[in-house]
Short mmCIF file of C-alpha atoms (C1' of nucleotides) in Angstrom, two decimals:
data_model
loop_
_atom_site.label_atom_id
_atom_site.label_comp_id
_atom_site.label_asym_id
_atom_site.label_seq_id
_atom_site.Cartn_x
_atom_site.Cartn_y
_atom_site.Cartn_z
CA MET E 1 34.50 49.99 63.48
CA ASN E 2 36.68 52.97 62.90
CA GLN E 3 36.74 55.99 65.02
CA PRO E 4 33.30 57.48 65.07
CA LYS E 5 33.02 60.34 62.66
CA ARG E 6 33.55 63.72 64.22
CA TYR E 7 31.15 65.52 61.97
CA LEU E 8 28.35 63.21 63.02
CA ASP E 9 28.90 64.18 66.62
CA ILE E 10 28.84 67.76 65.50
CA VAL E 11 25.46 67.21 63.93
CA LEU E 12 24.17 66.00 67.25
CA ASP E 13 25.94 68.76 69.15
CA ILE E 14 24.31 71.35 66.96
CA ARG E 15 20.97 69.72 67.42
CA LYS E 16 21.45 69.80 71.17
CA MET E 17 22.52 73.40 71.07
CA ILE E 18 19.42 74.28 69.11
CA SER E 19 17.13 72.80 71.70
CA GLN E 20 19.09 74.20 74.63
CA GLU E 21 19.19 77.72 73.27
CA ASN E 22 15.62 77.33 72.18
CA ILE E 23 16.39 78.31 68.61
CA ARG E 24 13.25 78.35 66.49
CA PRO E 25 12.88 77.98 62.74
CA GLY E 26 14.03 81.20 61.13
CA ASP E 27 16.43 82.06 63.93
CA ARG E 28 20.12 82.43 63.38
CA ILE E 29 22.50 79.84 64.74
CA PRO E 30 26.06 80.65 65.81
CA SER E 31 28.58 81.32 63.07
CA GLU E 32 30.88 78.63 61.82
CA ARG E 33 33.91 80.18 63.49
CA GLU E 34 31.99 80.48 66.72
CA LEU E 35 30.86 76.86 66.60
CA ALA E 36 34.36 75.72 65.79
CA GLU E 37 35.72 77.44 68.85
CA THR E 38 32.91 76.35 71.13
CA LEU E 39 33.04 72.72 70.09
CA LYS E 40 36.81 72.76 69.81
CA VAL E 41 37.05 71.43 66.29
CA GLY E 42 38.29 72.85 63.03
CA ARG E 43 36.05 75.01 60.98
CA SER E 44 36.10 72.57 58.09
CA THR E 45 34.64 69.89 60.32
CA ILE E 46 31.88 72.26 61.33
CA ARG E 47 31.26 73.00 57.70
CA GLU E 48 30.95 69.35 56.78
CA ALA E 49 28.25 68.96 59.38
CA LEU E 50 26.49 72.13 58.33
CA ARG E 51 26.61 71.25 54.66
CA SER E 52 24.99 67.92 55.45
CA LEU E 53 22.24 69.58 57.39
CA GLU E 54 21.80 72.09 54.62
CA LEU E 55 21.37 69.39 52.03
CA LEU E 56 18.71 67.91 54.25
CA GLY E 57 17.04 71.29 54.30
CA LEU E 58 17.29 71.59 58.05
CA ILE E 59 19.31 74.78 57.89
CA GLU E 60 19.75 77.56 55.40
CA THR E 61 22.91 79.55 54.85
CA ARG E 62 23.24 83.02 53.43
CA ARG E 63 26.65 84.36 52.63
CA GLY E 64 27.46 87.45 54.58
CA GLU E 65 24.55 86.94 56.90
CA GLY E 66 24.81 83.62 58.62
CA THR E 67 23.22 80.24 59.07
CA PHE E 68 19.58 79.89 59.96
CA LEU E 69 17.42 77.12 61.22
CA SER E 70 14.90 76.53 58.50
CA ASP E 71 11.41 75.32 58.35
CA TYR E 72 11.45 71.61 57.81
CA ARG E 73 9.60 72.02 54.59
CA ASN E 74 12.05 73.30 52.04
CA HIS E 75 14.22 70.34 51.34
CA ARG E 76 16.73 70.58 48.61
CA LEU E 77 16.92 67.03 49.71
CA VAL E 78 14.07 66.26 47.43
CA GLU E 79 15.91 67.01 44.24
CA VAL E 80 19.01 65.19 45.29
CA LEU E 81 17.40 62.17 46.79
CA SER E 82 14.94 61.79 44.01
CA THR E 83 17.76 61.42 41.55
CA PHE E 84 19.37 58.78 43.72
CA ILE E 85 16.68 56.92 45.53
CA LEU E 86 13.38 57.34 43.90
CA GLN E 87 14.44 55.76 40.67
CA ASP E 88 13.73 52.56 42.37
CA ASN E 89 10.11 51.66 41.90
CA GLN E 90 9.82 49.91 45.21
CA SER E 91 10.98 52.98 47.10
CA GLN E 92 8.59 55.19 45.22
CA LYS E 93 5.77 52.83 45.96
CA ASP E 94 6.75 52.63 49.62
CA VAL E 95 6.61 56.39 49.92
CA TRP E 96 3.11 56.62 48.55
CA GLU E 97 1.97 53.65 50.55
CA THR E 98 3.43 54.96 53.77
CA ARG E 99 2.02 58.38 53.20
CA LEU E 100 -1.36 56.81 52.70
CA ILE E 101 -0.99 54.95 55.97
CA HIS E 102 -0.75 58.22 57.83
CA GLU E 103 -3.52 59.83 55.87
CA ILE E 104 -5.98 57.04 56.50
CA SER E 105 -5.13 56.99 60.15
CA ALA E 106 -5.73 60.72 60.33
CA ILE E 107 -9.11 60.36 58.69
CA ARG E 108 -10.06 57.65 61.14
CA THR E 109 -9.13 59.89 64.02
CA ILE E 110 -11.10 62.79 62.66
CA CYS E 111 -14.19 60.73 61.92
CA GLY E 112 -14.11 59.33 65.41
CA ASP E 113 -14.03 62.80 66.89
CA ALA E 114 -17.30 64.64 66.67
CA ASN E 115 -15.68 68.02 67.15
CA SER E 116 -13.19 67.90 64.35
CA SER E 117 -15.53 66.37 61.84
CA ARG E 118 -17.83 69.34 62.23
CA LEU E 119 -15.25 72.04 61.77
CA PRO E 120 -16.10 74.71 59.20
CA VAL E 121 -12.98 73.82 57.29
CA TRP E 122 -14.88 71.06 55.52
CA THR E 123 -17.58 73.33 54.17
CA GLY E 124 -14.82 75.79 53.44
CA PHE E 125 -13.22 73.34 51.04
CA SER E 126 -16.53 72.62 49.38
CA LYS E 127 -17.08 76.30 48.87
CA ARG E 128 -13.67 76.78 47.34
CA ILE E 129 -14.28 73.92 44.97
CA ASP E 130 -17.59 75.41 43.93
CA GLU E 131 -16.00 78.78 43.36
CA GLY E 132 -13.34 77.29 41.17
CA ASP E 133 -10.56 78.03 43.66
CA PHE E 134 -8.56 74.93 43.00
CA PHE E 135 -6.15 74.37 45.84
CA SER E 136 -3.37 71.81 45.59
CA ARG E 137 -3.85 68.19 46.49
CA GLU E 138 -1.27 68.51 49.19
CA ASP E 139 -3.12 71.45 50.76
CA PHE E 140 -6.24 69.40 50.99
CA VAL E 141 -4.66 66.45 52.73
CA ARG E 142 -2.49 68.61 54.92
CA GLU E 143 -5.58 70.06 56.50
CA ILE E 144 -6.66 66.56 57.40
CA MET E 145 -3.28 65.74 58.85
CA VAL E 146 -3.19 68.89 60.94
CA LEU E 147 -6.64 68.29 62.32
CA SER E 148 -5.81 64.75 63.34
CA GLY E 149 -3.81 66.27 66.17
CA ASN E 150 -0.83 63.95 66.02
CA ARG E 151 2.05 66.28 65.38
CA LEU E 152 4.59 63.55 64.92
CA SER E 153 2.49 61.86 62.32
CA LEU E 154 2.04 65.24 60.67
CA LYS E 155 5.76 65.81 60.49
CA ILE E 156 6.41 62.43 59.00
CA TRP E 157 3.67 63.08 56.50
CA LEU E 158 5.18 66.41 55.56
CA LEU E 159 8.41 64.65 54.75
CA LEU E 160 6.73 61.98 52.73
CA ALA E 161 4.76 64.59 50.86
CA GLN E 162 8.05 66.12 49.82
CA TYR E 163 8.99 62.84 48.25
CA SER E 164 5.71 62.33 46.55
CA GLY E 165 6.52 64.12 43.34
CA ASN E 166 4.82 66.80 41.34
CA PRO E 167 1.32 65.43 40.91
CA TYR E 168 0.81 65.68 44.62
CA LYS E 169 1.77 69.33 44.65
CA GLU E 170 -0.30 70.40 41.69
CA ARG E 171 -3.78 71.81 41.83
CA ILE E 172 -6.75 69.59 41.61
CA ILE E 173 -8.55 69.33 38.33
CA ILE E 174 -12.23 69.29 37.58
CA GLU E 175 -12.44 65.52 37.23
CA GLU E 176 -11.55 64.86 40.81
CA THR E 177 -13.76 67.40 42.56
CA ALA E 178 -16.52 64.83 42.91
CA MET E 179 -14.19 62.47 44.71
CA LEU E 180 -13.10 65.16 47.10
CA GLU E 181 -16.67 66.21 47.81
CA ASN E 182 -17.36 62.59 48.53
CA ILE E 183 -14.62 62.44 51.10
CA LEU E 184 -15.70 65.68 52.70
CA ALA E 185 -19.26 64.52 52.97
CA ALA E 186 -18.19 61.29 54.59
CA ILE E 187 -16.12 63.14 57.14
CA ARG E 188 -19.00 65.42 57.97
CA GLN E 189 -21.18 62.39 58.49
CA GLN E 190 -18.42 60.76 60.54
CA ASP E 191 -18.61 57.79 58.23
CA THR E 192 -15.16 56.35 58.71
CA GLU E 193 -15.37 53.57 56.16
CA LYS E 194 -16.78 55.76 53.45
CA ALA E 195 -14.16 58.42 54.08
CA THR E 196 -11.21 56.07 53.98
CA GLU E 197 -12.53 54.30 50.94
CA GLY E 198 -13.01 57.66 49.30
CA LEU E 199 -9.44 58.61 50.03
CA LYS E 200 -8.10 55.33 48.72
CA THR E 201 -10.14 55.69 45.57
CA TRP E 202 -8.88 59.18 45.00
CA ILE E 203 -5.24 58.28 45.55
CA ALA E 204 -5.53 55.25 43.32
CA TRP E 205 -7.04 57.43 40.62
CA LEU E 206 -4.26 59.94 41.05
CA GLN E 207 -1.56 57.32 40.73
CA LYS E 208 -3.12 55.86 37.66
CA GLU E 209 -3.71 59.28 36.16
CA THR E 210 -0.12 60.36 36.48
CA GLY E 211 1.19 57.27 34.82
CA LYS E 212 3.31 55.95 37.65
CA ASP E 213 1.05 52.99 37.86
CA ASP E 214 1.75 49.93 39.85
CA ASP E 215 -0.28 47.15 41.34
CA ASP E 216 -3.18 48.33 43.35
CA SER E 217 -2.87 47.71 47.02
CA MET F 1 20.11 84.74 45.11
CA ASN F 2 23.78 84.35 45.70
CA GLN F 3 26.21 82.44 43.69
CA PRO F 4 25.03 78.87 43.44
CA LYS F 5 26.82 76.69 45.92
CA ARG F 6 29.75 74.83 44.54
CA TYR F 7 29.24 71.77 46.63
CA LEU F 8 25.76 71.32 45.28
CA ASP F 9 27.12 71.19 41.77
CA ILE F 10 29.61 68.67 42.99
CA VAL F 11 26.83 66.49 44.28
CA LEU F 12 25.28 66.47 40.85
CA ASP F 13 28.65 65.99 39.16
CA ILE F 14 29.28 62.96 41.30
CA ARG F 15 25.83 61.68 40.53
CA LYS F 16 26.53 62.07 36.84
CA MET F 17 29.90 60.41 37.15
CA ILE F 18 28.32 57.45 38.88
CA SER F 19 25.89 56.84 36.09
CA GLN F 20 28.46 57.46 33.36
CA GLU F 21 31.03 55.14 34.82
CA ASN F 22 28.28 52.72 35.64
CA ILE F 23 29.26 52.49 39.27
CA ARG F 24 27.05 50.08 41.13
CA PRO F 25 26.19 49.89 44.81
CA GLY F 26 29.18 48.51 46.64
CA ASP F 27 31.67 49.78 44.10
CA ARG F 28 34.35 52.25 44.98
CA ILE F 29 34.16 55.79 43.70
CA PRO F 30 37.25 57.90 42.95
CA SER F 31 39.20 59.21 45.91
CA GLU F 32 38.66 62.69 47.25
CA ARG F 33 41.94 63.94 45.87
CA GLU F 34 41.17 62.43 42.52
CA LEU F 35 37.74 64.01 42.41
CA ALA F 36 39.18 67.34 43.44
CA GLU F 37 41.60 67.30 40.56
CA THR F 38 39.10 66.02 38.03
CA LEU F 39 36.43 68.53 38.94
CA LYS F 40 38.97 71.28 39.51
CA VAL F 41 37.89 72.22 43.00
CA GLY F 42 39.49 72.05 46.39
CA ARG F 43 39.39 68.87 48.36
CA SER F 44 37.39 70.51 51.12
CA THR F 45 34.62 71.30 48.69
CA ILE F 46 34.59 67.71 47.56
CA ARG F 47 34.40 66.62 51.15
CA GLU F 48 31.43 68.83 51.89
CA ALA F 49 29.58 67.20 49.06
CA LEU F 50 30.59 63.70 50.09
CA ARG F 51 29.70 64.28 53.72
CA SER F 52 26.25 65.38 52.68
CA LEU F 53 25.77 62.30 50.60
CA GLU F 54 27.07 60.17 53.43
CA LEU F 55 24.62 61.61 55.92
CA LEU F 56 21.90 60.72 53.48
CA GLY F 57 23.28 57.20 53.39
CA LEU F 58 23.99 57.35 49.69
CA ILE F 59 27.66 56.63 50.09
CA GLU F 60 29.81 54.97 52.68
CA THR F 61 33.35 55.95 53.56
CA ARG F 62 36.01 53.80 55.13
CA ARG F 63 39.23 55.38 56.27
CA GLY F 64 42.22 53.93 54.52
CA GLU F 65 40.08 52.22 51.94
CA GLY F 66 37.97 54.71 50.13
CA THR F 67 34.47 55.84 49.42
CA PHE F 68 31.84 53.42 48.23
CA LEU F 69 28.46 53.76 46.70
CA SER F 70 26.01 52.20 49.10
CA ASP F 71 22.73 50.53 48.58
CA TYR F 72 20.51 53.54 48.85
CA ARG F 73 17.60 51.54 50.02
CA ASN F 74 19.00 51.93 53.50
CA HIS F 75 18.85 55.66 53.61
CA ARG F 76 19.58 57.04 56.99
CA LEU F 77 17.24 59.87 56.23
CA VAL F 78 14.71 58.96 58.83
CA GLU F 79 17.14 58.64 61.66
CA VAL F 80 18.82 61.93 61.05
CA LEU F 81 15.67 63.86 60.55
CA SER F 82 14.15 62.28 63.60
CA THR F 83 16.68 63.76 65.95
CA PHE F 84 15.54 67.13 64.75
CA ILE F 85 11.90 66.38 64.45
CA LEU F 86 11.47 64.66 67.76
CA GLN F 87 13.09 67.57 69.49
CA ASP F 88 10.06 69.67 70.18
CA ASN F 89 7.41 67.08 70.65
CA GLN F 90 8.94 64.67 73.05
CA SER F 91 5.44 63.60 73.70
CA GLN F 92 5.63 59.93 74.34
CA LYS F 93 2.00 59.77 73.42
CA ASP F 94 2.60 60.84 69.85
CA VAL F 95 5.37 58.30 69.50
CA TRP F 96 3.26 55.41 70.70
CA GLU F 97 0.30 56.56 68.71
CA THR F 98 2.29 56.90 65.52
CA ARG F 99 3.99 53.59 66.03
CA LEU F 100 0.60 52.03 66.45
CA ILE F 101 -0.50 53.58 63.18
CA HIS F 102 2.20 51.67 61.36
CA GLU F 103 1.58 48.48 63.24
CA ILE F 104 -2.12 48.45 62.52
CA SER F 105 -1.51 49.19 58.90
CA ALA F 106 0.95 46.32 58.71
CA ILE F 107 -1.55 43.95 60.26
CA ARG F 108 -4.17 45.04 57.78
CA THR F 109 -1.80 44.34 54.94
CA ILE F 110 -0.92 40.93 56.24
CA CYS F 111 -4.50 39.90 56.91
CA GLY F 112 -5.44 40.98 53.43
CA ASP F 113 -2.74 38.82 51.95
CA ALA F 114 -3.50 35.11 52.11
CA ASN F 115 0.11 34.12 51.68
CA SER F 116 1.63 36.05 54.54
CA SER F 117 -1.12 35.23 57.02
CA ARG F 118 -0.35 31.54 56.58
CA LEU F 119 3.34 31.82 57.08
CA PRO F 120 4.79 29.36 59.59
CA VAL F 121 6.13 32.26 61.58
CA TRP F 122 2.77 32.56 63.29
CA THR F 123 2.68 29.01 64.56
CA GLY F 124 6.32 29.48 65.38
CA PHE F 125 5.47 32.23 67.79
CA SER F 126 2.74 30.17 69.39
CA LYS F 127 5.16 27.35 69.89
CA ARG F 128 7.72 29.59 71.47
CA ILE F 129 5.11 30.95 73.84
CA ASP F 130 4.07 27.44 74.80
CA GLU F 131 7.63 26.45 75.41
CA GLY F 132 8.21 29.42 77.64
CA ASP F 133 10.62 31.06 75.23
CA PHE F 134 9.56 34.58 75.96
CA PHE F 135 10.77 36.86 73.18
CA SER F 136 10.61 40.62 73.54
CA ARG F 137 7.57 42.61 72.63
CA GLU F 138 9.54 44.42 69.99
CA ASP F 139 10.59 41.15 68.38
CA PHE F 140 7.02 40.10 68.06
CA VAL F 141 5.83 43.25 66.36
CA ARG F 142 8.92 43.55 64.23
CA GLU F 143 8.06 40.30 62.57
CA ILE F 144 4.73 41.76 61.62
CA MET F 145 6.32 44.90 60.28
CA VAL F 146 8.82 42.99 58.20
CA LEU F 147 6.17 40.78 56.71
CA SER F 148 4.07 43.74 55.68
CA GLY F 149 6.65 44.34 53.00
CA ASN F 150 6.84 48.11 53.22
CA ARG F 151 10.45 48.85 53.95
CA LEU F 152 9.99 52.53 54.51
CA SER F 153 7.25 51.91 57.01
CA LEU F 154 9.47 49.36 58.68
CA LYS F 155 12.25 51.88 58.86
CA ILE F 156 10.05 54.45 60.49
CA TRP F 157 8.70 51.86 62.87
CA LEU F 158 12.18 50.78 63.91
CA LEU F 159 12.93 54.34 64.74
CA LEU F 160 9.76 54.84 66.73
CA ALA F 161 10.38 51.58 68.56
CA GLN F 162 13.70 53.01 69.59
CA TYR F 163 11.91 55.90 71.21
CA SER F 164 9.28 53.75 72.82
CA GLY F 165 11.08 53.19 76.06
CA ASN F 166 12.06 50.11 77.96
CA PRO F 167 8.77 48.25 78.32
CA TYR F 168 8.66 47.80 74.61
CA LYS F 169 12.06 46.16 74.59
CA GLU F 170 11.48 43.81 77.47
CA ARG F 171 10.31 40.24 77.27
CA ILE F 172 6.68 39.38 77.41
CA ILE F 173 5.25 38.10 80.64
CA ILE F 174 2.84 35.32 81.31
CA GLU F 175 -0.16 37.60 81.68
CA GLU F 176 -0.05 38.78 78.12
CA THR F 177 0.47 35.51 76.32
CA ALA F 178 -3.26 35.08 75.89
CA MET F 179 -3.51 38.43 74.15
CA LEU F 180 -0.71 37.55 71.79
CA GLU F 181 -2.23 34.17 70.99
CA ASN F 182 -5.42 36.00 70.26
CA ILE F 183 -3.69 38.26 67.76
CA LEU F 184 -1.89 35.35 66.14
CA ALA F 185 -5.10 33.41 65.76
CA ALA F 186 -6.83 36.36 64.18
CA ILE F 187 -4.01 36.79 61.69
CA ARG F 188 -4.15 33.12 60.77
CA GLN F 189 -7.87 33.46 60.20
CA GLN F 190 -7.27 36.65 58.23
CA ASP F 191 -9.69 38.41 60.50
CA THR F 192 -8.52 41.96 60.11
CA GLU F 193 -10.83 43.54 62.64
CA LYS F 194 -10.14 41.00 65.31
CA ALA F 195 -6.40 41.29 64.77
CA THR F 196 -6.27 45.06 64.93
CA GLU F 197 -8.54 45.14 67.94
CA GLY F 198 -6.34 42.56 69.58
CA LEU F 199 -3.29 44.65 68.94
CA LYS F 200 -4.91 47.78 70.28
CA THR F 201 -6.03 45.94 73.39
CA TRP F 202 -2.57 44.59 73.99
CA ILE F 203 -0.88 47.96 73.55
CA ALA F 204 -3.41 49.67 75.78
CA TRP F 205 -2.79 47.03 78.43
CA LEU F 206 0.93 47.49 78.06
CA GLN F 207 0.74 51.23 78.45
CA LYS F 208 -1.41 50.93 81.49
CA GLU F 209 0.68 48.18 82.97
CA THR F 210 3.98 49.99 82.74
CA GLY F 211 2.56 53.29 83.83
CA LYS F 212 5.08 55.42 82.16
CA ASP F 213 8.79 55.51 82.31
CA ASP F 214 10.98 56.53 79.50
CA ASP F 215 14.55 57.27 78.89
CA ASP F 216 16.21 59.11 76.11
CA SER F 217 19.78 60.12 75.70
"C1'" DG H 1 60.64 27.58 50.62
"C1'" DG H 2 57.25 29.47 53.73
"C1'" DA H 3 55.69 32.49 57.30
"C1'" DA H 4 55.99 36.47 59.95
"C1'" DT H 5 57.27 41.25 59.71
"C1'" DA H 6 58.40 45.90 58.00
"C1'" DT H 7 57.73 49.30 54.65
"C1'" DG H 8 55.48 52.57 51.75
"C1'" DA H 9 51.79 54.22 48.92
"C1'" DG H 10 47.12 55.49 49.01
"C1'" DT H 11 42.99 56.86 51.50
"C1'" DG H 12 39.82 59.32 54.48
"C1'" DG H 13 39.80 62.63 58.90
"C1'" DT H 14 41.15 66.87 60.73
"C1'" DC H 15 43.22 71.18 61.28
"C1'" DA H 16 45.04 76.00 60.57
"C1'" DG H 17 45.46 79.83 57.84
"C1'" DA H 18 44.65 82.46 54.05
"C1'" DC H 19 41.81 84.82 50.58
"C1'" DC H 20 37.34 85.98 48.39
"C1'" DA H 21 32.37 87.66 48.02
"C1'" DC H 22 28.86 89.38 50.42
"C1'" DT H 23 25.87 91.88 54.09
"C1'" DT H 24 25.33 94.89 57.82
"C1'" DT H 25 26.59 98.62 60.58
"C1'" DC H 26 27.94 103.01 61.71
"C1'" DA H 27 30.90 106.84 61.69
"C1'" DA H 28 32.75 110.33 58.66
"C1'" DA H 29 31.98 113.29 54.83
"C1'" DA H 30 28.98 115.88 51.88
"C1'" DT K 1 20.20 115.74 57.22
"C1'" DT K 2 21.63 112.49 53.65
"C1'" DT K 3 25.18 110.09 51.42
"C1'" DT K 4 29.30 107.60 51.37
"C1'" DG K 5 32.57 104.30 52.49
"C1'" DA K 6 35.40 101.80 55.59
"C1'" DA K 7 35.32 98.05 58.92
"C1'" DA K 8 33.69 93.99 60.95
"C1'" DG K 9 31.50 89.80 60.55
"C1'" DT K 10 29.77 85.99 57.76
"C1'" DG K 11 29.80 82.04 54.59
"C1'" DG K 12 32.61 79.97 50.35
"C1'" DT K 13 36.79 78.15 48.76
"C1'" DC K 14 41.50 76.74 48.41
"C1'" DT K 15 46.01 75.11 50.00
"C1'" DG K 16 49.06 72.46 52.48
"C1'" DA K 17 50.00 69.99 56.21
"C1'" DC K 18 49.51 66.21 59.52
"C1'" DC K 19 47.25 62.03 61.42
"C1'" DA K 20 45.16 57.21 61.47
"C1'" DC K 21 44.15 53.56 58.90
"C1'" DT K 22 44.25 49.80 55.08
"C1'" DC K 23 46.42 47.11 51.83
"C1'" DA K 24 49.72 45.34 48.80
"C1'" DT K 25 54.41 44.54 48.50
"C1'" DA K 26 58.99 43.67 49.79
"C1'" DT K 27 61.91 42.12 53.30
"C1'" DT K 28 63.43 39.46 56.92
"C1'" DC K 29 63.52 35.50 59.70
"C1'" DC K 30 62.87 30.65 60.68
#
DNA sequence: GGAATATGAGTGGTCAGACCACTTTCAAAA
DNA sequence: TTTTGAAAGTGGTCTGACCACTCATATTCC
């Protein structure tokens, strides 16, 4: 093993600094020159660390203004990684499969909790469907993930959603509204099996529809 | 927006070069100085691009040797992001819960697959228990995760296991062998419900047993 | 001749300093 | 008061210089 890479330490140092100073998404982090002096390394080393974090979408830099902690949602990462990684079918499949793991678990949690399965959000979705307000597929599932109450699972899901390609981000179409209504109804009835089956059916349909077909699971 | 970032172009340039030159995982890519001259940018800009790709696990650099395209199945993505994501919710509960999500899903996969539920590994574990060869709890579950076949899920699980504290890493004790045998039997019989319930019971016991002590660095 | 050793070229790792382009601020000028 | 513009601070880039390390080669030693 060589010497450990400096810039990797820097990444961790910055992360520590963020939590110590209680820097929140959107806040500014110290300038490159400032960090260099504080951490006693050259500015170029700082930059290598920052550029890495930027590519991951964890920070955002604006010339003349500074560097900001970003919301973990806007990953330029997606474009880059998708050209490298997601060409591999297995990886692509793993992403969808893993995402589904979290989604099903969330549904199970919600169905097992009388409170959350009776929240007005469910009728809200039905209403929007009826009114032709076609939200995106991701929006729909995100609501489920949020309501499950496991924030870590939610964060992982958010990442996986970023990797899930366009179809997941697009608006629902008329053909699938019945499937969604089915899921919603099952949740309202706290019918775990029906809800999870409904979700699986929908996702399977979606995968088949968008042409990236693979074996069913 | 500002001028597009140079280093981002470089990332794409390198990507293009890799496919044009037909560079395969494990192969060496041109040196930093070479790239700088070819692409007509400073070496520091090249380095910012390379460092980003390295943090993603897409390339691997060895001082004195060069930079190599790595097998991008092993993306370090999860690990890096985790240090940021786990920052605000240190909640041990979320970690255990999320880990359990992946474990249960893996068990479901295995039980649904006749081949993997008949693998000799299961009798192997029983034998080791009988012989008093007490493996660690993590070892036991890892085998399940590996056999599920979802590498991304495995990757996430490995990470979560790392955050799961000492009890998860320690060897099993005599009191829990019955629970493990129970799980193994259920898997052999492809009894999904019994297996998942067995796992949940075991984990609940473990959490209760160890009270709670954790340790992160 | 063969084996140990020294050398040098090439590579990534780091640093310091210099510009540039850009944004914000605020004091001076209108 | 409004407008203007200079200054300070920021990220973006380049250059050149070392350092630490690897590897192939040449050299020396036995």
